[in-house]
Coordinates of C-alpha atoms in Angstrom, one line a residue:
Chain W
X1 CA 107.9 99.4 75.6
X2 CA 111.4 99.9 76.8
X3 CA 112.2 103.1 74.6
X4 CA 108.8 104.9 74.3
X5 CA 106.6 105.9 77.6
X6 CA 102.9 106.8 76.5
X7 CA 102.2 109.8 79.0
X8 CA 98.5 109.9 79.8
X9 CA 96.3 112.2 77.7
X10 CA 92.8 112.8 77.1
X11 CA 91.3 110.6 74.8
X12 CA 90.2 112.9 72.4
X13 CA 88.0 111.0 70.1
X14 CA 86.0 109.4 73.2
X15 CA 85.2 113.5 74.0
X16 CA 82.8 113.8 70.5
X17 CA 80.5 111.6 72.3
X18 CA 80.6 113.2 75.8
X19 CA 82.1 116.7 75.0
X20 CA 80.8 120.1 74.2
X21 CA 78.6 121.0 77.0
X22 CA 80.2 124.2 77.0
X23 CA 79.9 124.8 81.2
X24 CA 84.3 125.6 80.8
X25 CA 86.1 128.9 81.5
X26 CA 86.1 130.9 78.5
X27 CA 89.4 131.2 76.9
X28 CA 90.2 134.6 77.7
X29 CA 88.6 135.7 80.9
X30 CA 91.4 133.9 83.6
X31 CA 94.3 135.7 83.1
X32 CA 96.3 136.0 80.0
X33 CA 93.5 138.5 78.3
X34 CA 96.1 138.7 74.9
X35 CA 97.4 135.9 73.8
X36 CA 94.5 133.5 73.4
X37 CA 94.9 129.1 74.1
X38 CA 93.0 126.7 75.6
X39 CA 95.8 124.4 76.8
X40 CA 95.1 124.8 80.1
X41 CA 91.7 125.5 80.4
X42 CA 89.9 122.7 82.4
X43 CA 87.3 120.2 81.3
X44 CA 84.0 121.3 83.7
X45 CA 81.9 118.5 82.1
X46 CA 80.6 116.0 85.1
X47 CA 79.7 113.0 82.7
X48 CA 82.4 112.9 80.4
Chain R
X1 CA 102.7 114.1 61.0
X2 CA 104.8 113.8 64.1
X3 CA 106.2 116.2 65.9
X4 CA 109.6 116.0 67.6
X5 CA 111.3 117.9 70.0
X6 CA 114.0 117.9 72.7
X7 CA 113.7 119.8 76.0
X8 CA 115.9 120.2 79.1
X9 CA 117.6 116.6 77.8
X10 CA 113.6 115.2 77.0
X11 CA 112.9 113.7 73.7
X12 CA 109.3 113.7 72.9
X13 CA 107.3 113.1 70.3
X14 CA 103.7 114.8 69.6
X15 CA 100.7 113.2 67.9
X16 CA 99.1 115.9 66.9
X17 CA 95.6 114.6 65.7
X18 CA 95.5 113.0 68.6
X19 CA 96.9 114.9 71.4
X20 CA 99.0 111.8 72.0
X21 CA 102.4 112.4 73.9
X22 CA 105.5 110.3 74.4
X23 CA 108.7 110.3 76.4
X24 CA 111.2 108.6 73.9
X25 CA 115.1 107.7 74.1
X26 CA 117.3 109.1 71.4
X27 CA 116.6 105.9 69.8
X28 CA 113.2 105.7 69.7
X29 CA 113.4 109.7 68.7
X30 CA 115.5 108.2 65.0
X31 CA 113.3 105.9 64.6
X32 CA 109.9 107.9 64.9
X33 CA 112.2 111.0 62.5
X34 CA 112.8 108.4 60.0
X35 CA 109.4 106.1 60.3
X36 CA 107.7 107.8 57.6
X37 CA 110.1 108.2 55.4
X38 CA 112.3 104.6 55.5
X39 CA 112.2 101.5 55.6
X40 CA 112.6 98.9 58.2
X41 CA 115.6 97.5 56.7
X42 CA 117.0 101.2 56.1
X43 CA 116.5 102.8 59.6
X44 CA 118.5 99.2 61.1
X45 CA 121.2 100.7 59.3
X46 CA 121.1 104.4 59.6
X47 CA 120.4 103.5 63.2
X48 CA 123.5 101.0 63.4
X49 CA 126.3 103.4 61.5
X50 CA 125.2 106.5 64.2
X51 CA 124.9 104.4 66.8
X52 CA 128.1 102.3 66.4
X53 CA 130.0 101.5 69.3
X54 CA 127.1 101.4 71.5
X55 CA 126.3 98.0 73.1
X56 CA 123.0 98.7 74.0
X57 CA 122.0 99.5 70.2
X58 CA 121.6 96.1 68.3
X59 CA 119.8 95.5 65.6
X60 CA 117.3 93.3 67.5
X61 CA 117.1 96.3 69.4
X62 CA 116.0 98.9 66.7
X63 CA 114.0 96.5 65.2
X64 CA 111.6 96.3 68.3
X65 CA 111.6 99.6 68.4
X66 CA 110.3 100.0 65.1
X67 CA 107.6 97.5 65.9
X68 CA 106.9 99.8 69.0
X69 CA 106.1 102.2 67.1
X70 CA 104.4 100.1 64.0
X71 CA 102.2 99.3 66.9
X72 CA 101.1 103.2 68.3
X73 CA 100.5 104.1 64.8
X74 CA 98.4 101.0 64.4
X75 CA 96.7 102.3 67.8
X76 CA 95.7 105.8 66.8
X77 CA 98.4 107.7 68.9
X78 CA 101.0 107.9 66.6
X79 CA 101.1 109.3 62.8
X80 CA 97.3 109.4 63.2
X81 CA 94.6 110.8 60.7
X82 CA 92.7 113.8 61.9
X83 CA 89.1 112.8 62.4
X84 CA 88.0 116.2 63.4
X85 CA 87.9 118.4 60.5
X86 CA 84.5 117.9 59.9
X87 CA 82.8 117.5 63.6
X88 CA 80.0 119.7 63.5
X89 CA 79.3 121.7 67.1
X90 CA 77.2 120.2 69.4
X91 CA 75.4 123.4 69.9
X92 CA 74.7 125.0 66.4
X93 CA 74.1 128.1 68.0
X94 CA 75.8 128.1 71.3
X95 CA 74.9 130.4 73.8
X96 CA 76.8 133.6 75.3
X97 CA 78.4 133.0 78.4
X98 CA 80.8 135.1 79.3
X99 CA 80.9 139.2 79.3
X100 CA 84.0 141.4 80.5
X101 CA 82.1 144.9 81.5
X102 CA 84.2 147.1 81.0
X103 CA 83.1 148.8 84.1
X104 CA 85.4 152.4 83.8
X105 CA 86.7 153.6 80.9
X106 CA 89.1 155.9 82.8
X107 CA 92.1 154.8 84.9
X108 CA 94.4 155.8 87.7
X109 CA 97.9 155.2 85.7
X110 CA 99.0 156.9 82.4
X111 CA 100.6 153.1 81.6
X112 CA 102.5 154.3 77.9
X113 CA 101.9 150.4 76.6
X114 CA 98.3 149.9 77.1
X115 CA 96.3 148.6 74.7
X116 CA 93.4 150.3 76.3
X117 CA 95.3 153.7 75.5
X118 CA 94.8 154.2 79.6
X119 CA 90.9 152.8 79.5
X120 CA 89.8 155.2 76.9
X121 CA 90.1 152.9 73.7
X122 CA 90.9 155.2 71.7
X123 CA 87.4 157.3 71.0
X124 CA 86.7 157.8 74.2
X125 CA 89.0 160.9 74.3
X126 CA 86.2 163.5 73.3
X127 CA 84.4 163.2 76.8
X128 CA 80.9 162.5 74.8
X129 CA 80.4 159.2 76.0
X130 CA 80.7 157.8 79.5
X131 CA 83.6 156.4 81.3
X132 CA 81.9 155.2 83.9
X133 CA 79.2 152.6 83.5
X134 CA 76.0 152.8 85.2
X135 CA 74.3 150.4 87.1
X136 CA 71.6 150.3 84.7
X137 CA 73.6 149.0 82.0
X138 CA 75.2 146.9 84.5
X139 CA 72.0 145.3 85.5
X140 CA 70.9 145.1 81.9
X141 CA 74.3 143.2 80.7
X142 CA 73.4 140.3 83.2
X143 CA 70.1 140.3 82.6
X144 CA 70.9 140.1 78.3
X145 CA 73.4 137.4 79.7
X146 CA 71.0 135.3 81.3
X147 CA 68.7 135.7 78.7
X148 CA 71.1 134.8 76.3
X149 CA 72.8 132.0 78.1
X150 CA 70.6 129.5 77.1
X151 CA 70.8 125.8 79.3
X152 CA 74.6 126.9 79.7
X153 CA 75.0 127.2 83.9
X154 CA 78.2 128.7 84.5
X155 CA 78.2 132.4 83.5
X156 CA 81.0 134.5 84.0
X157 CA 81.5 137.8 84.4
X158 CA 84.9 139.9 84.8
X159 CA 85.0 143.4 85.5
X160 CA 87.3 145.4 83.2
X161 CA 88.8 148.5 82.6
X162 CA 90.4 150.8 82.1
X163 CA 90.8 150.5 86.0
X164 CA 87.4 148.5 87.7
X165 CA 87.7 150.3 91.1
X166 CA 87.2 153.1 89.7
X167 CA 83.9 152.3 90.1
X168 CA 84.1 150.0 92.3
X169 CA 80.0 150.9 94.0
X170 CA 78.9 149.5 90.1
X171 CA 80.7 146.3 90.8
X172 CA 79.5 145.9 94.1
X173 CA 75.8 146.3 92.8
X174 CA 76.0 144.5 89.8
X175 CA 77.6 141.2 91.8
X176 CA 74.8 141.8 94.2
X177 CA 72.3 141.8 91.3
X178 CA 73.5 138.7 89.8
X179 CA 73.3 136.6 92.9
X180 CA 70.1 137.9 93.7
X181 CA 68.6 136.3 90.9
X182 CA 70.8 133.6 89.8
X183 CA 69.2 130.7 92.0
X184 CA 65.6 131.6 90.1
X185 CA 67.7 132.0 86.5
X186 CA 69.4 127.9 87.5
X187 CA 73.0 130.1 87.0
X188 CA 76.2 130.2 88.8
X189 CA 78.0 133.0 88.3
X190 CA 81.7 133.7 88.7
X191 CA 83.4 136.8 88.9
X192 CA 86.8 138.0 87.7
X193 CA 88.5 141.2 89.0
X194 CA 91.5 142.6 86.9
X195 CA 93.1 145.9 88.6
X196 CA 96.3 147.6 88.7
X197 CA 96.2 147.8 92.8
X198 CA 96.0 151.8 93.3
X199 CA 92.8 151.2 95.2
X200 CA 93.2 147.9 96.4
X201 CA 92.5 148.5 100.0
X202 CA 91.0 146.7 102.6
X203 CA 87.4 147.2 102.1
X204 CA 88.3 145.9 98.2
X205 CA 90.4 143.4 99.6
X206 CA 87.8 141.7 101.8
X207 CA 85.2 142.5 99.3
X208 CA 87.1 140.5 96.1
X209 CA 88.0 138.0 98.4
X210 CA 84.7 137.4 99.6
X211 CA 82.7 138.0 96.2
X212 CA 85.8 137.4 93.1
X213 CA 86.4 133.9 92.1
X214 CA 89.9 135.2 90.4
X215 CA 91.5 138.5 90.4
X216 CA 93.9 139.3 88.4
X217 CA 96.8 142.0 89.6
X218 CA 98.7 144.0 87.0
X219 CA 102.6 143.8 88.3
X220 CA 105.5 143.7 85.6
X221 CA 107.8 142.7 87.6
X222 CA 111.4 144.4 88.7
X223 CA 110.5 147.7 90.0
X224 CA 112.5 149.6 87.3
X225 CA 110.6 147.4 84.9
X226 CA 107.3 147.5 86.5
X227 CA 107.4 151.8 87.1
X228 CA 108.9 152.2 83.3
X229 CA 105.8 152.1 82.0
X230 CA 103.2 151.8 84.8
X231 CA 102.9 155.2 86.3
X232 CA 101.1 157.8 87.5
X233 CA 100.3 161.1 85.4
X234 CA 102.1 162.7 87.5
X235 CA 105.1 160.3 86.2
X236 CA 105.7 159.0 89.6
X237 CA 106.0 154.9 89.2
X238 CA 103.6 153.0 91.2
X239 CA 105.3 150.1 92.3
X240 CA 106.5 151.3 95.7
X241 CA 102.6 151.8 96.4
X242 CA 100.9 148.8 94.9
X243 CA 103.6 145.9 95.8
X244 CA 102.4 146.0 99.7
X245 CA 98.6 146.0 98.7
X246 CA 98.8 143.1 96.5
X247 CA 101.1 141.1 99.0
X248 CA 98.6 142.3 101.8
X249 CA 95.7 141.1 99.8
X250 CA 97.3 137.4 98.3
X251 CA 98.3 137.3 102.2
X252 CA 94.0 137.5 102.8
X253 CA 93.7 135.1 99.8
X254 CA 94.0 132.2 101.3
X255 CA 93.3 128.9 98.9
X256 CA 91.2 131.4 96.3
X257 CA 92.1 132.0 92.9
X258 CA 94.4 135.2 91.3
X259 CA 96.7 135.5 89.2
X260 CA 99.8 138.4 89.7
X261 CA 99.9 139.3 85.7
X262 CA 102.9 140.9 83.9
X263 CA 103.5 142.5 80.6
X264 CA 106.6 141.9 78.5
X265 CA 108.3 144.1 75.7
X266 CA 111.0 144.6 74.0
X267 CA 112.4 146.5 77.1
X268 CA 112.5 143.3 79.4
X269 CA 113.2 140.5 77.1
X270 CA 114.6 138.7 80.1
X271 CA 111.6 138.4 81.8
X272 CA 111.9 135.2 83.6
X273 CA 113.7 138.0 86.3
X274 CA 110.9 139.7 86.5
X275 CA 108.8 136.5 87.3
X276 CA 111.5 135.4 89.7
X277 CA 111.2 138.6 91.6
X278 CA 107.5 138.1 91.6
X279 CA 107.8 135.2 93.3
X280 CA 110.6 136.8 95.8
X281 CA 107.8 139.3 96.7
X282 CA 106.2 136.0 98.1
X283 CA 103.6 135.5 94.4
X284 CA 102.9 132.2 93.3
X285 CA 100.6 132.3 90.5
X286 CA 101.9 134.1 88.1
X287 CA 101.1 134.7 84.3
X288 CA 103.5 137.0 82.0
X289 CA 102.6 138.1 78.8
X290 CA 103.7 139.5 75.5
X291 CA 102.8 143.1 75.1
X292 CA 100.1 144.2 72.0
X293 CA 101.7 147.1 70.0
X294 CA 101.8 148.4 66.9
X295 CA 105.0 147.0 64.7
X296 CA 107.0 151.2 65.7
X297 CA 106.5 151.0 68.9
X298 CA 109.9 151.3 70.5
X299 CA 109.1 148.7 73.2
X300 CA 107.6 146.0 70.5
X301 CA 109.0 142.6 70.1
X302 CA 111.5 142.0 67.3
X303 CA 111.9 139.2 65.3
X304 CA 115.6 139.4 67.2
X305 CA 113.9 139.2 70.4
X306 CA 112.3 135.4 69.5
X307 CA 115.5 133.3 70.7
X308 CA 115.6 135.4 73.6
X309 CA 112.3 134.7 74.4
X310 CA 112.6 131.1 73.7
X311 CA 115.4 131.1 76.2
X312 CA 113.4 132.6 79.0
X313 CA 110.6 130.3 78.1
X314 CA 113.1 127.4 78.7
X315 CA 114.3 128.6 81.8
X316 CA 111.4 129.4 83.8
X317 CA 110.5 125.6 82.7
X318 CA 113.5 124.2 84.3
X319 CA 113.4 126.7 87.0
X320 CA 109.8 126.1 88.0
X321 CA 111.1 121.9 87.9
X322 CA 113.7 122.9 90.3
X323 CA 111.1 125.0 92.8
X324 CA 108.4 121.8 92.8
X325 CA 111.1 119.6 93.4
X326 CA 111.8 121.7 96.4
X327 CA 108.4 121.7 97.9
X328 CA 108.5 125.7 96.7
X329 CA 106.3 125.5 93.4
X330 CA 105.2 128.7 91.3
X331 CA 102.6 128.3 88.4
X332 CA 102.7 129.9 85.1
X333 CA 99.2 130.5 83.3
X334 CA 100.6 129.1 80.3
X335 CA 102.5 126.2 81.9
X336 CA 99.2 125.2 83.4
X337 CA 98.2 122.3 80.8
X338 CA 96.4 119.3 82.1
X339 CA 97.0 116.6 80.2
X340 CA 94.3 114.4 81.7
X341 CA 91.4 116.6 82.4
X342 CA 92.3 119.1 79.5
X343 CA 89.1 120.4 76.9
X344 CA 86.9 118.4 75.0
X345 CA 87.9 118.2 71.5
X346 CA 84.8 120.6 70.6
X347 CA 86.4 123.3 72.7
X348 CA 90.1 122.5 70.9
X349 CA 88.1 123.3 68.1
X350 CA 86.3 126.5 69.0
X351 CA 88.7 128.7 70.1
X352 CA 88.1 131.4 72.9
X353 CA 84.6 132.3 71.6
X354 CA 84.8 135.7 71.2
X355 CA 82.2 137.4 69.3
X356 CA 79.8 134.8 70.1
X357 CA 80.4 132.9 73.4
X358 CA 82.0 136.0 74.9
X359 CA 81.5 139.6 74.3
X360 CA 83.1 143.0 75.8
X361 CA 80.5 145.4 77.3
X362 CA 81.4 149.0 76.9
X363 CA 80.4 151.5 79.8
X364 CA 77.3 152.6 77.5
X365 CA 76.2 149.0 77.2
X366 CA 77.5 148.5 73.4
X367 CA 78.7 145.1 72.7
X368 CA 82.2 144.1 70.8
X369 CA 83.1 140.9 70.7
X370 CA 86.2 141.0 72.7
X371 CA 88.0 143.7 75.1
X372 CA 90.3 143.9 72.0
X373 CA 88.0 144.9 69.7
X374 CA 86.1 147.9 71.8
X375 CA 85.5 151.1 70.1
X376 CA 86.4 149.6 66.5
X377 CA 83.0 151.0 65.2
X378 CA 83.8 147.9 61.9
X379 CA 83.0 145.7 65.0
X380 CA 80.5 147.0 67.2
X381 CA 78.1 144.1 67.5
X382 CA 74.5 145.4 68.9
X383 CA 73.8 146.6 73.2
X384 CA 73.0 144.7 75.8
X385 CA 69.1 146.8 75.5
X386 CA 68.2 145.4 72.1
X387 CA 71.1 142.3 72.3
X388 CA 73.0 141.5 69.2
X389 CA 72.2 143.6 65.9
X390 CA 74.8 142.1 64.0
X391 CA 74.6 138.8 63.9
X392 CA 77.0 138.4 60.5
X393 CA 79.4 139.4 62.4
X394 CA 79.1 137.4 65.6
X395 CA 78.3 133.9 62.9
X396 CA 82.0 135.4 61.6
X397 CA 83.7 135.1 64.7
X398 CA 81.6 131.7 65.1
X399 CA 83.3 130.4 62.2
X400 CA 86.6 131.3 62.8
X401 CA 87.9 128.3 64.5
X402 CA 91.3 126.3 64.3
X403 CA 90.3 124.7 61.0
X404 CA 89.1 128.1 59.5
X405 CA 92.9 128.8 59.3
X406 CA 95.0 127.3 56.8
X407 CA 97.9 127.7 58.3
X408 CA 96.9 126.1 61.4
X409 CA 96.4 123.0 59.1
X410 CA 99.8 121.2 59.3
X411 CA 100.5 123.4 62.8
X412 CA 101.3 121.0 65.2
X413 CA 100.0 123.0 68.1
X414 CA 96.5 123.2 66.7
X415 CA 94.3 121.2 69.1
X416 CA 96.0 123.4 72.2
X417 CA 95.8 126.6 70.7
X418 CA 92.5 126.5 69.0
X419 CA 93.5 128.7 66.2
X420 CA 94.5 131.7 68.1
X421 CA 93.6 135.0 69.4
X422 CA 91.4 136.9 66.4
X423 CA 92.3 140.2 67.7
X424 CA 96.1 139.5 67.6
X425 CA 95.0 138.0 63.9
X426 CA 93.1 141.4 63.1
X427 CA 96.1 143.6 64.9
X428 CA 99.1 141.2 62.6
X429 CA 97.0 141.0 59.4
X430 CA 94.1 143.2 58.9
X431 CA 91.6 140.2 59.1
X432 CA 90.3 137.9 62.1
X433 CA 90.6 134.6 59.6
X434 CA 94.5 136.0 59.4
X435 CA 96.9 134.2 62.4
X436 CA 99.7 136.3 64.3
X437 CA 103.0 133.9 63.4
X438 CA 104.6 135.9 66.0
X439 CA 102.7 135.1 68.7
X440 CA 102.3 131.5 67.4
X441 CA 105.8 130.7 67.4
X442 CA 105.2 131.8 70.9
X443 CA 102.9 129.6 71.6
X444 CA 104.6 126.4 70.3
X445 CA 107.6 126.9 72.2
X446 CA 105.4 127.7 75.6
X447 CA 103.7 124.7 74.7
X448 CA 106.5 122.3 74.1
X449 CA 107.9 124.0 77.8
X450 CA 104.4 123.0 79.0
X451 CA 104.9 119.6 77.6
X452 CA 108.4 118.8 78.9
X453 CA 107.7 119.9 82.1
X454 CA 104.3 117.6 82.5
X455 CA 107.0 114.7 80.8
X456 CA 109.6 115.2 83.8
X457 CA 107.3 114.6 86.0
X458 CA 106.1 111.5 84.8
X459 CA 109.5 110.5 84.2
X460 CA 110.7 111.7 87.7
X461 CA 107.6 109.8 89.4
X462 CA 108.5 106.5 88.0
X463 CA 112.7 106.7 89.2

């Protein structure tokens, strides 16, 4: 398309099948400890 | 629902049911604004009259963009439907996995803006319960958290304060405890360290090093920032003593985690200088963050502070651009968004799992759901003896997801925030189910930074 780029992303729907194993950081414990996200917290799931 | 933003001279749009993102010309930005709402026939002509004069703009033009974009919908990634209102969890009853043990509720600074009123959480004061925990109750929180950890692996444990070191033998043991018997329990556990440096020396330093997947050092910044609020109780600041320590132990860091952490307020609004000098000091992963006050406090944030704010925001995302393209790079915790290898949509979901996936651990071994919520007796959940007592409670903070929030609903952000932080809810309105708008107009602009910045260098890859 020579006016729109697509930038990767997870695909999100694919993750109800392999998702939720729960083995990720938990939200709070890295760093920010008051202001709550989990933008950048990283997918630890091996079979996804 | 699209949403559309321009950053640093990027125009993106945002699927938000998705998680879709797109680098778009202004073009393509008029079309998607007007997609909805017009017709074909109509956008050629708005698109024409703004863009006349410009060669590159024909009709043929706008009229494949408008199939472009006819064609993302018709893929899912654009104006999409959110299919995940009702996705059950996969775990009905998920397991805990995460405690912060508040190891010492006592600490070496007087800090004025701590939410911890200086470790003692307000209740503490009477000297009837103690500030230091024991190794018992130590041993017992890791044993509850195995326990209770279900087929969940990675456990993780940060010691918390008040100021950790100040009992610093209790971390030691407690570490030493959980390795002992993680290999039998199938666990791995990883440890956080947050301290404010006083005794950061270099037994601690080779110790965290060795035993702390992360440690988090408290530094604001500037060093009339920094020693405005964090300072000894004799009133002497502390940032001529704990700079060298913490550049002594990132030095002995090597390739490990940490993470130099500052606080914000109303007294430092342009804190992008106090990131900057950070990074002078020779930090580079940084994380700075709004301070938690009541709405008097003289150092809280205003509603006049926001566009300030939003302007620091947008610098440090330019300014960290500029460093990476210089082979210099900082990182920002909430720059830090991985596009690719992000959460799962259950944990977009979830939210941080306070309450339920994560709970505080007081230096008597009473549980809370978060480090926020310690020594609110309203939310004192059970001990780490007998486990949870309260289980309403915890099933409260279980259901308080993004799509408990009706606000969240339309929110564009909702899938990266995950509905928020429930003690900034319960601090802003009384109620954990409430949101902080405050801290989520925060949030969006961080995360629309976050988004440009992950757009420039796509964009900057492919010239």
């Amino acid at each position: 398309m020579k006016r729109i780029k697509t930038v990767a992303t997870r695909d999100l729907k694919k993750s109800v099948k392999c998702g939720g194993c729960g083995e990720c950081q938990t939200s709070c414990q890295s760093a920010c400890k008051t202001s709550c996200g989990v933008a950048n917290q990283k997918c630890e799931n091996s079979n996804k | 629902m699209v949403h559309l933003f321009e950053s640093n001279g990027y125009y993106i749009a945002v699927d938000p049911a998705s998680g879709s993102i797109h680098s778009l010309d202004e073009v393509a930005y008029d079309v998607i604004s007007l997609f909805e709402e017009k017709t074909e026939d109509e956008i050629v002509a708005a698109l024409l009259e703004k863009y006349r004069g410009r060669p590159d703009v024909t009709e043929d033009e706008i009229r494949e963009c408008v199939g472009d974009v006819r064609e993302l919908k018709e893929s899912g990634v654009l104006f999409s439907e959110d299919e995940f209102r009702d996705l059950e969890p996969k775990d009905e009853k998920s397991p805990i996995k995460a405690l912060c043990l508040h190891v010492a509720h006592t600490c070496n600074l007087n800090c004025e803006y701590c939410f911890a009123a200086q470790g003692k959480y307000a209740g503490d004061e009477t000297g009837k319960r103690p500030a230091l925990m024991s190794f018992e109750v130590a041993k017992a929180s890791i044993d509850f958290l195995i326990k209770n950890s279900g087929t969940r692996r990675n456990l993780e444990v940060d010691f918390f304060g008040g100021e950790p070191l100040m009992n610093f033998d209790v971390v030691k043991k407690a570490v030493a405890y959980a390795r002992s018997v993680e290999k039998e329990a199938g666990k791995n556990f990883r440890f956080t360290l947050t301290t404010n440096g006083v005794l950061l020396d270099d037994e601690v330093t080779e110790y965290c090093n060795r035993e702390m997947n992360n440690v988090v050092l408290s530094l604001d910044g500037r060093r009339e920032v920094h020693d405005r609020f964090r300072r000894f109780y004799d009133g002497r600041g502390s940032y001529d003593e704990i700079v060298p320590r913490f550049q002594r132990f990132v030095e002995k860091r090597g390739n490990r985690s940490y993470y130099v952490r500052g606080t914000f307020t109303h007294m430092n609004t342009d804190f992008t200088r106090d990131l900057f000098h950070m990074a002078d000091l020779g930090f580079r992963e940084l994380s700075m963050e709004p301070v938690v006050s009541k709405p008097g406090d003289p150092y809280a944030l205003t509603e006049d502070d926001l566009p300030v704010l939003f302007e620091q925001y947008d610098i440090l995302a330019c300014e960290m651009l500029k460093r990476e393209r210089e082979g210099d790079p900082i990182t920002f915790y909430h720059y830090m968004i991985d596009l690719t290898e992000g959460p799962c949509i259950y944990k977009r979901i979830t939210g941080c799992g306070s309450g339920f996936e994560y709970m505080a651990v007081t230096p008597w071994g009473e549980l809370f759901p978060c480090h926020q919520f310690v020594n609110d007796p309203e939310y004192s959940l059970g001990n780490v003896f007998e486990g949870v007592k309260n289980p309403t409670l915890s099933e409260k903070f279980r259901n308080c997801g993004v799509y408990s929030h009706p606000e969240c609903a339309e929110c564009w952000a909702r899938l990266w925030c995950a509905g928020g932080c429930a003690a900034n809810a319960y601090h802003a309105t009384g109620d954990i189910s409430g949101i902080y708008e405050y801290g989520c107009r925060l949030f969006r602009h961080r995360l629309e930074c976050a988004i440009m910045m992950n757009v420039a260098r796509e964009e900057e890859k492919q010239d």
